[in-house]
Short mmCIF file of N, CA and C in Angstrom, two decimals:
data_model
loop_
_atom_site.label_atom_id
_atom_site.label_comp_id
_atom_site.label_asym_id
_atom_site.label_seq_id
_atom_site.Cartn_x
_atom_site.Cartn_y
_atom_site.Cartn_z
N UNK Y 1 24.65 14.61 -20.42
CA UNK Y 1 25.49 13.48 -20.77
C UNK Y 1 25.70 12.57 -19.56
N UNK Y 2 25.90 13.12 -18.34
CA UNK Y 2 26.09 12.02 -17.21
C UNK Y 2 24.72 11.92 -16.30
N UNK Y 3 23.51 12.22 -17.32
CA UNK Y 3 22.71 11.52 -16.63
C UNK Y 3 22.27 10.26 -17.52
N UNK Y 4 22.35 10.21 -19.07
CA UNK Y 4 22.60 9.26 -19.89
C UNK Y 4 23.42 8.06 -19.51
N UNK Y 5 24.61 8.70 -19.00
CA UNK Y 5 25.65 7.34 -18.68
C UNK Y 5 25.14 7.11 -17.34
N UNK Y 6 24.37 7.17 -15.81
CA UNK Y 6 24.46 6.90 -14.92
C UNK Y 6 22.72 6.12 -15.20
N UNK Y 7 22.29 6.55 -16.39
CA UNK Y 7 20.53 5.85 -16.76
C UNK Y 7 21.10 4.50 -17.18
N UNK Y 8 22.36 4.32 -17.73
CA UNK Y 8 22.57 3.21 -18.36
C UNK Y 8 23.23 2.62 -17.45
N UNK Y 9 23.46 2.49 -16.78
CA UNK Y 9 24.40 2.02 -15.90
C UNK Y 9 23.62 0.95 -14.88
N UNK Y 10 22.29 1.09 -15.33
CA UNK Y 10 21.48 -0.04 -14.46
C UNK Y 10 21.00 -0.73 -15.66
N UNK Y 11 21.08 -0.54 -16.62
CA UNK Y 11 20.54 -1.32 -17.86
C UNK Y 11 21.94 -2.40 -18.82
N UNK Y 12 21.48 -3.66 -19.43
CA UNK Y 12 22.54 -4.94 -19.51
C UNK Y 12 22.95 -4.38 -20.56
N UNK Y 13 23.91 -5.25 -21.06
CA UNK Y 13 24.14 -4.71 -22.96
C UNK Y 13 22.83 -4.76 -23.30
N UNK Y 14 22.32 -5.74 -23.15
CA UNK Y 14 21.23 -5.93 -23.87
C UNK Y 14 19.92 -4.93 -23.70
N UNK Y 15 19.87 -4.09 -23.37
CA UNK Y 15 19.54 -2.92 -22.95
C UNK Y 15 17.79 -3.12 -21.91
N UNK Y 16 18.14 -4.37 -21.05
CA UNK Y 16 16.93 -4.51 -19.82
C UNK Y 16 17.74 -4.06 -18.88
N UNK Y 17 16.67 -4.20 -18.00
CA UNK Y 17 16.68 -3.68 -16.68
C UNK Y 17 16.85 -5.08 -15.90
N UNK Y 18 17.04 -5.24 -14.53
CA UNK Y 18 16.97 -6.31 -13.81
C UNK Y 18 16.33 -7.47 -13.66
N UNK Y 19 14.86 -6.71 -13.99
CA UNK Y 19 13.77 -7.42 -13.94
C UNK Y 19 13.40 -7.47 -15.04
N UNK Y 20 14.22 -7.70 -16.66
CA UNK Y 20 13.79 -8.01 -17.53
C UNK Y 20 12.93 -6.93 -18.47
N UNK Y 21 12.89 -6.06 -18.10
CA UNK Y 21 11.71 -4.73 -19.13
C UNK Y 21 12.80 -3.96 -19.35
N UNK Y 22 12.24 -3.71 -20.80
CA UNK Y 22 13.15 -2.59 -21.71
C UNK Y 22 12.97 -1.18 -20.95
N UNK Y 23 13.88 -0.23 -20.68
CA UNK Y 23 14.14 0.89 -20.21
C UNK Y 23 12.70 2.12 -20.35
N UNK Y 24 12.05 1.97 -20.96
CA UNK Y 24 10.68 2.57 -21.49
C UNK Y 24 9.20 1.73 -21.04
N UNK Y 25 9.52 0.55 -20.39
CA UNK Y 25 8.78 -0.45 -20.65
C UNK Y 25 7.89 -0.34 -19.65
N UNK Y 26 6.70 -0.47 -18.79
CA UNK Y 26 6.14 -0.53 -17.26
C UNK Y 26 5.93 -2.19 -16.48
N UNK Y 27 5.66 -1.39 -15.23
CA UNK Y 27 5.47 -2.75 -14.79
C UNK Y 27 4.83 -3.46 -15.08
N UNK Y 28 4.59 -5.07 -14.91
CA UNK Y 28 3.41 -5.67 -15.45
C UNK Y 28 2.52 -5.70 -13.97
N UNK Y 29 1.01 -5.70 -14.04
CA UNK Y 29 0.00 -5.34 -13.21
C UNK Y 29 -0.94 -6.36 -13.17
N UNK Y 30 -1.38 -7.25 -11.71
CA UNK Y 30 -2.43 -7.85 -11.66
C UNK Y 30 -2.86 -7.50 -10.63
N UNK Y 31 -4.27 -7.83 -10.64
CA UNK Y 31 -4.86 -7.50 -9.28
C UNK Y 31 -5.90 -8.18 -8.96
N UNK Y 32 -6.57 -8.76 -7.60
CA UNK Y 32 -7.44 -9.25 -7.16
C UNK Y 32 -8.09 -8.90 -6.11
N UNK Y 33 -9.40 -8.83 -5.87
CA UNK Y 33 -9.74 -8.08 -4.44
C UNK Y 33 -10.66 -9.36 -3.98
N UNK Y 34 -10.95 -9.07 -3.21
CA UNK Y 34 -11.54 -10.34 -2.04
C UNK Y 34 -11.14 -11.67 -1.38
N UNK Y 35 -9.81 -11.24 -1.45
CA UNK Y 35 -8.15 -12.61 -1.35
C UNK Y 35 -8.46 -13.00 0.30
N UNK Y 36 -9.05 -12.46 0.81
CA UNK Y 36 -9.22 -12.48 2.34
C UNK Y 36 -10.55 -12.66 2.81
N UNK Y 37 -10.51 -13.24 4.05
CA UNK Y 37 -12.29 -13.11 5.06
C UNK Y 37 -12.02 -11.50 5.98
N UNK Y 38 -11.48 -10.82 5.04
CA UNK Y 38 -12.21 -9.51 5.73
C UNK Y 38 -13.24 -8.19 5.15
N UNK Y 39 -12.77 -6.85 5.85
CA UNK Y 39 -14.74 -6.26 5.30
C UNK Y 39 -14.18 -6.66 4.13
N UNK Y 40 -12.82 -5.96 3.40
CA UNK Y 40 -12.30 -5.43 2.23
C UNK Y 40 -10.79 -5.84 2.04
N UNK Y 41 -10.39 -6.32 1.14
CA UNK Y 41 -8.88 -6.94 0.99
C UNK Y 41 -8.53 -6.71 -0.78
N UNK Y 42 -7.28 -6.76 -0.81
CA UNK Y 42 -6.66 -7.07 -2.48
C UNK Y 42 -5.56 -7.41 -2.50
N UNK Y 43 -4.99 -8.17 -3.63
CA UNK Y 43 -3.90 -8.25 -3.75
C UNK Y 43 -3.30 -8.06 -4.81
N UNK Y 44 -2.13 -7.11 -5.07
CA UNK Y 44 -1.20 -6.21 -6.13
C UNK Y 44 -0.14 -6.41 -6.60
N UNK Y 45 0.10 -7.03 -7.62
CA UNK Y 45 1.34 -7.28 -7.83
C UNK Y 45 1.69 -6.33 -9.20
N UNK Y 46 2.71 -5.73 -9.15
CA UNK Y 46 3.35 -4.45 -9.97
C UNK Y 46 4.41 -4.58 -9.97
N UNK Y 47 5.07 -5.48 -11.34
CA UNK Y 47 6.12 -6.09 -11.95
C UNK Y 47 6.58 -7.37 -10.29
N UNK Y 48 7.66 -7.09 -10.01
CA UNK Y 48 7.67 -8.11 -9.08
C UNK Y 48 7.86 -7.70 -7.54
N UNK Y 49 7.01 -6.83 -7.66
CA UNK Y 49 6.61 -6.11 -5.69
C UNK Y 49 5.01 -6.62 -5.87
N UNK Y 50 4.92 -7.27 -5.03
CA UNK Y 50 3.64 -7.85 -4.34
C UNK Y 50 3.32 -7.44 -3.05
N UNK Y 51 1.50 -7.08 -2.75
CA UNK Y 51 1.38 -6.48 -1.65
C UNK Y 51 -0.10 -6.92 -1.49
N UNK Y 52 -0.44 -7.40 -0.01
CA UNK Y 52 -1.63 -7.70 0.20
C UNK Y 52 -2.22 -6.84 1.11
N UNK Y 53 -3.51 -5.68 0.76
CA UNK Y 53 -3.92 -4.56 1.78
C UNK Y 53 -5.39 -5.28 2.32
N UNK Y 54 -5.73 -5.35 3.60
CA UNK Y 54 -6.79 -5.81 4.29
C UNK Y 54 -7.52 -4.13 5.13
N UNK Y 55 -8.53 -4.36 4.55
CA UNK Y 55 -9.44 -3.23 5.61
C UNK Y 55 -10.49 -4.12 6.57
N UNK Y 56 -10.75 -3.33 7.97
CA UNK Y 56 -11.59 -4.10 8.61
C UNK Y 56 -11.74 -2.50 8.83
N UNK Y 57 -13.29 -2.53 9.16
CA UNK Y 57 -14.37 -1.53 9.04
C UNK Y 57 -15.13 -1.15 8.39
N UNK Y 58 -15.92 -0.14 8.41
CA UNK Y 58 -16.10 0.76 9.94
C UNK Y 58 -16.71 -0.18 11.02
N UNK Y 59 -15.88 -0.15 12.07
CA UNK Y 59 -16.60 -0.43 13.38
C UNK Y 59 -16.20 0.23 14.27
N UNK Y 60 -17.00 0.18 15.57
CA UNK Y 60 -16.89 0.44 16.62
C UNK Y 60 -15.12 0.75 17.09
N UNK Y 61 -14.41 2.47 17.36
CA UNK Y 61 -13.32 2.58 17.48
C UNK Y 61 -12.98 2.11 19.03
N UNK Y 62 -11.76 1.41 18.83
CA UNK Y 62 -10.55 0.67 19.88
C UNK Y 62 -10.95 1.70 20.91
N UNK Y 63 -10.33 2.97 20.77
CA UNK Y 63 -10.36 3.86 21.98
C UNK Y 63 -11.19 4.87 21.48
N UNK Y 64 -11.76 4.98 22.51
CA UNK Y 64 -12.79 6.29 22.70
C UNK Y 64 -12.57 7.42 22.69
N UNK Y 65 -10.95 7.44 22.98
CA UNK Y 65 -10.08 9.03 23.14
C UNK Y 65 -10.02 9.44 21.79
N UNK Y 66 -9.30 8.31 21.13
CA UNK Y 66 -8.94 8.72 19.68
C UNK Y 66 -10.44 8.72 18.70
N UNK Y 67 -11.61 8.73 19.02
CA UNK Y 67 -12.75 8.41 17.94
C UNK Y 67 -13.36 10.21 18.27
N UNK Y 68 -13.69 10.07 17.21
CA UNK Y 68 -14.30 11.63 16.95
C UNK Y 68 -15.72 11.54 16.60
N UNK Y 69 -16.64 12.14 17.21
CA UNK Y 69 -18.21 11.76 17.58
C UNK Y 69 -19.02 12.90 15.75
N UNK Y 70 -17.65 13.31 15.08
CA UNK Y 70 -18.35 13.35 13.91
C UNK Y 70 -17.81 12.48 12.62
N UNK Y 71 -16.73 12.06 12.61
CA UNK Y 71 -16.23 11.25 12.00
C UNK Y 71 -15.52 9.89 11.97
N UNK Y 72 -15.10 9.50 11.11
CA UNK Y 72 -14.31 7.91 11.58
C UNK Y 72 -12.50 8.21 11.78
N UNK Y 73 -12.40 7.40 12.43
CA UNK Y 73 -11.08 7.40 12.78
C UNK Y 73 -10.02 6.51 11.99
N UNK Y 74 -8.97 6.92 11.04
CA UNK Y 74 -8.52 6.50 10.27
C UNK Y 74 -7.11 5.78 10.95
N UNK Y 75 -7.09 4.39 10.46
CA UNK Y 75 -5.19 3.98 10.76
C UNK Y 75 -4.88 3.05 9.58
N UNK Y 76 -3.20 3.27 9.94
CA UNK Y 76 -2.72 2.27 8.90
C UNK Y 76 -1.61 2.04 9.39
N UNK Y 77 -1.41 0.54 8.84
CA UNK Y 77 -0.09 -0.06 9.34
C UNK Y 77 0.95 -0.47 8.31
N UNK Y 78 1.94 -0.71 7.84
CA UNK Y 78 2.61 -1.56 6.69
C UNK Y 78 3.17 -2.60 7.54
N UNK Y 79 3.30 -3.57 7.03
CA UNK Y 79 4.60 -4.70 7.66
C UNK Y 79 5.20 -5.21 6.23
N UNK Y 80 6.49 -5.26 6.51
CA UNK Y 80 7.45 -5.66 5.23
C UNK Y 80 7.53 -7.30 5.64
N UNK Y 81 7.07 -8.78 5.41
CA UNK Y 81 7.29 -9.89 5.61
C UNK Y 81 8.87 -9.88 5.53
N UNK Y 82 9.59 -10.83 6.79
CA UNK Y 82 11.52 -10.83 6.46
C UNK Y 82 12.21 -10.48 5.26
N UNK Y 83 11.40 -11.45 4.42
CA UNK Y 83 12.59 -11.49 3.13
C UNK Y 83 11.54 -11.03 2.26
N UNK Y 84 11.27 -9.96 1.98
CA UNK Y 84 10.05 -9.30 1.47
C UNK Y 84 10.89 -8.38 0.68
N UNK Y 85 11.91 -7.82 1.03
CA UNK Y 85 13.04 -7.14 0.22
C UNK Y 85 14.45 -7.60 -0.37
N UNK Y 86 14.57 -8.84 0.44
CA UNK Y 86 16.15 -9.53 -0.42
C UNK Y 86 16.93 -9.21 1.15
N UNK Y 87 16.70 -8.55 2.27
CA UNK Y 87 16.97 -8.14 3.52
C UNK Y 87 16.61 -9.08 4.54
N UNK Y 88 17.25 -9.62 5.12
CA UNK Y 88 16.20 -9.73 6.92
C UNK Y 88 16.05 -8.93 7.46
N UNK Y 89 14.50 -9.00 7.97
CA UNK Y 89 14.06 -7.76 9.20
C UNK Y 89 14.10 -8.45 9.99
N UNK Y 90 14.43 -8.30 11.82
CA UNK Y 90 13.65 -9.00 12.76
C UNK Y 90 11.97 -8.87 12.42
N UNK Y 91 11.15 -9.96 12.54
CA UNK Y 91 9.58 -9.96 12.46
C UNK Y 91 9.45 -8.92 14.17
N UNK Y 92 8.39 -8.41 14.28
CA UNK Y 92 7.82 -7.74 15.01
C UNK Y 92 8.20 -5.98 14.95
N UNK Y 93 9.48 -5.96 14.03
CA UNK Y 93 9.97 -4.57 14.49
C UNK Y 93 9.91 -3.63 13.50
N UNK Y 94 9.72 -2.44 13.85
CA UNK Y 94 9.24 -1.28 12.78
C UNK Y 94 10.06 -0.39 12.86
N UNK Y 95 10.36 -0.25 11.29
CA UNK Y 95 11.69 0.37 10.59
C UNK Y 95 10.63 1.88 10.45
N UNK Y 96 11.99 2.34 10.18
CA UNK Y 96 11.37 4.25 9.99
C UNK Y 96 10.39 3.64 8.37
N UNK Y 97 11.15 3.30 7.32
CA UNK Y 97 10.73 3.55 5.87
C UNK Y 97 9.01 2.39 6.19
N UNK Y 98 9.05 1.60 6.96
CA UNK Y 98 7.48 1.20 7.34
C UNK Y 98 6.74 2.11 8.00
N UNK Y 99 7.35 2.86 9.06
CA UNK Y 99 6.39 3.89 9.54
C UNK Y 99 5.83 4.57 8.36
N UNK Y 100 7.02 5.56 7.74
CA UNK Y 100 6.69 6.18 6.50
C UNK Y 100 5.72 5.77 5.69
N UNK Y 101 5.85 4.50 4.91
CA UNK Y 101 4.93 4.52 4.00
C UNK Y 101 3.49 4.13 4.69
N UNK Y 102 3.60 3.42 6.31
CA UNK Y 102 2.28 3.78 6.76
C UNK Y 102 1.71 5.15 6.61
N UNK Y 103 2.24 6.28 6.92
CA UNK Y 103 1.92 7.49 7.28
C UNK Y 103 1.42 7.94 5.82
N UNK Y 104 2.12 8.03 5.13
CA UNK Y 104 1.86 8.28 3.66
C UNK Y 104 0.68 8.08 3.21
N UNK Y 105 0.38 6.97 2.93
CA UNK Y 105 -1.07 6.19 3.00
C UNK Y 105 -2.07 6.88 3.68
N UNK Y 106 -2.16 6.50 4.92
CA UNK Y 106 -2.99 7.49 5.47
C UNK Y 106 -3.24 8.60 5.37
N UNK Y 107 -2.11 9.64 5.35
CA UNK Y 107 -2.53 10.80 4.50
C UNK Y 107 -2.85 11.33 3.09
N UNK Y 108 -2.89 10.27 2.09
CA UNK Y 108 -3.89 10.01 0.98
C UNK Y 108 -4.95 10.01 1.35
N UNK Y 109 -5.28 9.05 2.12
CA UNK Y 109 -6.67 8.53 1.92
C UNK Y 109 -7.29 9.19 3.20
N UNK Y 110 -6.86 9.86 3.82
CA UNK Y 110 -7.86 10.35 4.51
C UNK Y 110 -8.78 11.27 4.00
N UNK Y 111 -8.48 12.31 3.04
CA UNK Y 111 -8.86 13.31 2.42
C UNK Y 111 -10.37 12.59 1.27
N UNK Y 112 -9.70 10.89 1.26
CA UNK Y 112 -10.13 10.55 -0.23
C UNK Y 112 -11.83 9.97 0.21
N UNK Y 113 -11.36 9.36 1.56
CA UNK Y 113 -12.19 8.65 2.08
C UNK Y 113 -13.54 9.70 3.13
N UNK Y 114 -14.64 8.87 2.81
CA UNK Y 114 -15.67 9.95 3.27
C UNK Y 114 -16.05 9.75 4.70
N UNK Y 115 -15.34 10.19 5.28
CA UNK Y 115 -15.11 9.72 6.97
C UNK Y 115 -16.49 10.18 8.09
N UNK Y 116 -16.92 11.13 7.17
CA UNK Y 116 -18.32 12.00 8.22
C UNK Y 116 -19.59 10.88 7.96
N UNK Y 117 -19.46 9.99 6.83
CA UNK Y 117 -20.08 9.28 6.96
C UNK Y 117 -20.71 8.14 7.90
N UNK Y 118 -19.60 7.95 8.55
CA UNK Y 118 -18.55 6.69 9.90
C UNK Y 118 -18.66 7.54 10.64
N UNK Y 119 -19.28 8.30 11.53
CA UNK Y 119 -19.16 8.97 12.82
C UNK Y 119 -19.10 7.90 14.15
N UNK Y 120 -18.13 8.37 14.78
CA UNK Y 120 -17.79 7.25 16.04
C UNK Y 120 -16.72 5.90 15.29
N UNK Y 121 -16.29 5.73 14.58
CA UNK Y 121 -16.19 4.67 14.13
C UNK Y 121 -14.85 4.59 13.81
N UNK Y 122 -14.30 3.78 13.69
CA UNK Y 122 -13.13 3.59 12.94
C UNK Y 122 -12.52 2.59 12.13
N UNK Y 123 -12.06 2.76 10.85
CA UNK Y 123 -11.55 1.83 9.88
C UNK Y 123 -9.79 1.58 9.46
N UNK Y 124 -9.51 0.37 9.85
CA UNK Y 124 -8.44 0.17 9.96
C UNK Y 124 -7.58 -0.16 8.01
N UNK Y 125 -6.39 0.05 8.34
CA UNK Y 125 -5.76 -0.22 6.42
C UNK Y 125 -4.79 -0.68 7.14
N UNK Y 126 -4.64 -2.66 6.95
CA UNK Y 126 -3.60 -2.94 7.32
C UNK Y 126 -2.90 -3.26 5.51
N UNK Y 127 -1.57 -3.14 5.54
CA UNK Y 127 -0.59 -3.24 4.09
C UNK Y 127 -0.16 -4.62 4.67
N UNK Y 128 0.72 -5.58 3.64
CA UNK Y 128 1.45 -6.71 3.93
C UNK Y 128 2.72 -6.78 2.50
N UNK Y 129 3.47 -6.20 2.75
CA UNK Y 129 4.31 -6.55 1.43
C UNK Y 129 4.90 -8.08 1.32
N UNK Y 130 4.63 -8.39 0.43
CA UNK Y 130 4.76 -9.88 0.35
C UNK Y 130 6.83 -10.20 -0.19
N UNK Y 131 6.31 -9.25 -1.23
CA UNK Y 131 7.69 -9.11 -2.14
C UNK Y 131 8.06 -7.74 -2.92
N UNK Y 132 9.16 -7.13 -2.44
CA UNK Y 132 9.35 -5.78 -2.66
C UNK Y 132 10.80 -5.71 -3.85
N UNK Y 133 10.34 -5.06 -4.88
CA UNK Y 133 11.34 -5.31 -5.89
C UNK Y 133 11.30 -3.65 -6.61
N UNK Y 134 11.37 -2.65 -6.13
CA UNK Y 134 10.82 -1.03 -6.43
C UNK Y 134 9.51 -0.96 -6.36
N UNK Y 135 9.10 0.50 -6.98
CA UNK Y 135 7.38 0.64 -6.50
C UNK Y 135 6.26 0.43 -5.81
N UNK Y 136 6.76 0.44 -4.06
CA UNK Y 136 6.43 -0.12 -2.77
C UNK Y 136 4.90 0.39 -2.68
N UNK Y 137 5.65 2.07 -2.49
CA UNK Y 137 4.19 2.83 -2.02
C UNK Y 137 3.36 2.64 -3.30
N UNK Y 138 3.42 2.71 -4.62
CA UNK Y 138 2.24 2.74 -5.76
C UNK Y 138 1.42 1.23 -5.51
N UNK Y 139 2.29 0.43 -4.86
CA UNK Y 139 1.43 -0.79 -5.40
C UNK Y 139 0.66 -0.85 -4.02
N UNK Y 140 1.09 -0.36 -3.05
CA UNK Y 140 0.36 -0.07 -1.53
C UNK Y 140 -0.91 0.90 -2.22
N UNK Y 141 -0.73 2.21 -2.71
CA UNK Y 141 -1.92 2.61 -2.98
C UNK Y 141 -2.62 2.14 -3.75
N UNK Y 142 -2.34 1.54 -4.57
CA UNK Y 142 -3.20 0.51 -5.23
C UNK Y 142 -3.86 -0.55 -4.94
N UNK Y 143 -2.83 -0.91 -4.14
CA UNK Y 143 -4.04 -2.37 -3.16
C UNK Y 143 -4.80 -2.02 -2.10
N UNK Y 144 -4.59 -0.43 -1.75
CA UNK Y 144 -5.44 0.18 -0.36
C UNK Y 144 -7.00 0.36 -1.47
N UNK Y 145 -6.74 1.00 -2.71
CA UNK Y 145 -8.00 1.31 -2.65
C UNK Y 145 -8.82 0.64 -3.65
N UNK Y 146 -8.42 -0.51 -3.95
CA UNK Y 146 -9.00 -1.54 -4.22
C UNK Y 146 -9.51 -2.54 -3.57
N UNK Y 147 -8.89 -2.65 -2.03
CA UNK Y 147 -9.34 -3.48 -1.20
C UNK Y 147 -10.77 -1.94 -0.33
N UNK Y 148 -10.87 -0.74 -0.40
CA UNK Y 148 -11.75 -0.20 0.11
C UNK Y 148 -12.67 -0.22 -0.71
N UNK Y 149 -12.74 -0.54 -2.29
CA UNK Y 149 -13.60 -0.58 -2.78
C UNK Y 149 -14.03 -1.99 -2.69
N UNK Y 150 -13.54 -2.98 -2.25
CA UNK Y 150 -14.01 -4.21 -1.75
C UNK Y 150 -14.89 -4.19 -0.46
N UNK Y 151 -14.70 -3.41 0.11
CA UNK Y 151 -15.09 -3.58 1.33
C UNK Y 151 -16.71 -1.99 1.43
N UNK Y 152 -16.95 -1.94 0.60
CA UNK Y 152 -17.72 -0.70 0.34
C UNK Y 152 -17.25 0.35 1.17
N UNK Y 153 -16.33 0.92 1.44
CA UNK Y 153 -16.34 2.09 2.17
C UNK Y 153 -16.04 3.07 1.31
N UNK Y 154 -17.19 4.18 1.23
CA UNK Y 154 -17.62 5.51 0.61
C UNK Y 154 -16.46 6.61 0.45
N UNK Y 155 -15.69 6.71 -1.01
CA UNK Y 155 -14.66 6.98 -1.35
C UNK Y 155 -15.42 8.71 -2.41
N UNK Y 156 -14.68 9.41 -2.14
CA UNK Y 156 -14.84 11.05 -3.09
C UNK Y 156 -14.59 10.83 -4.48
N UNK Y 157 -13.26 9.84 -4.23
CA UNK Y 157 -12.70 8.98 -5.92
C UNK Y 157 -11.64 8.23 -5.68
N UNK Y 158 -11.16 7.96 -6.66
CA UNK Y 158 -10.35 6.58 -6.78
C UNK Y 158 -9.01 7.02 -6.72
N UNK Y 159 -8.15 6.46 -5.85
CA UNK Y 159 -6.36 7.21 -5.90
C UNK Y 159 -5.84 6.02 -6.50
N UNK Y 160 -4.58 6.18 -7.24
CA UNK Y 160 -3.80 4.84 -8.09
C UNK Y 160 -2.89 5.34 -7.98
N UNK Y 161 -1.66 4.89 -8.04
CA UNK Y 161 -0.36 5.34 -7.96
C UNK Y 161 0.40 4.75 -9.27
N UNK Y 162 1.72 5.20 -9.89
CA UNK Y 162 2.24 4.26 -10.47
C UNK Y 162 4.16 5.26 -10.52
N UNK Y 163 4.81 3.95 -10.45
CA UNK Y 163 6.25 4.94 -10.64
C UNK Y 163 7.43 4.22 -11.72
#
């Protein structure tokens, strides 16, 4: 019973949600890949969180310490744009929940992605949330591996997220 009354409690009389969808309803989903001049890019929008993921690679890794002479070297970054949440961030500075869903990411896709392929090499996953309105990380994994399938880099299978 009081998880009934605390489910409703984000829903109007009229029985939507914030963003207009009936309580059962999903996000609405578009997507585009090649939004960018890089290897691999997309852009995700999942109800009203928007996110633009750019890959550059495989190339030649930054540091030599971190590159592994049998595989590629995986990174990822998120940046939340200021008002990307209804929040100001200072621009340049990295919040724990950006580290996080960097880290996250990466540990998806490292497993997903066929890295022995890329020996010496390394491929970068930069995220850009444009506009964050719930379902951060799904629409991040969604635009990561749609922009790697833009960019041909040799995937085991396809990860999608949805929440």
């Amino acid at each position: 019973m009081a998880l009934a009354t605390r489910h409703s409690e984000y829903l109007s009389p009229e029985g939507l949600r914030g963003d207009g969808r009936r309580a059962a309803e999903v996000r609405r989903l578009r997507c585009r890949i090649g939004v960018l001049q890089e290897d691999g890019s997309a852009y995700v929008e999942q109800g009203n969180t928007t996110v633009i993921a750019c890959i550059s690679g495989p190339r030649e890794a930054r540091r030599r310490a971190g590159a592994s002479h049998d595989k590629a070297l995986l990174t990822c970054e998120f940046e939340a744009l200021p008002f990307a949440t209804g929040q100001f961030k200072q621009p340049g500075r990295t919040d724990r929940n950006s580290t996080e869903i960097a880290s996250a990411v990466r540990r998806i896709f490292e497993p997903v992605i066929q890295v022995q392929l890329y020996p010496r090499t390394q491929i970068d996953i930069r995220l850009t949330l444009l506009q964050g309105d719930g379902g951060i990380s799904a629409a991040c994994i969604n635009a990561t591996t749609l922009a790697l399938i833009d960019a041909g880099i040799a995937m085991q299978d396809f990860v999608t997220a949805c929440s």
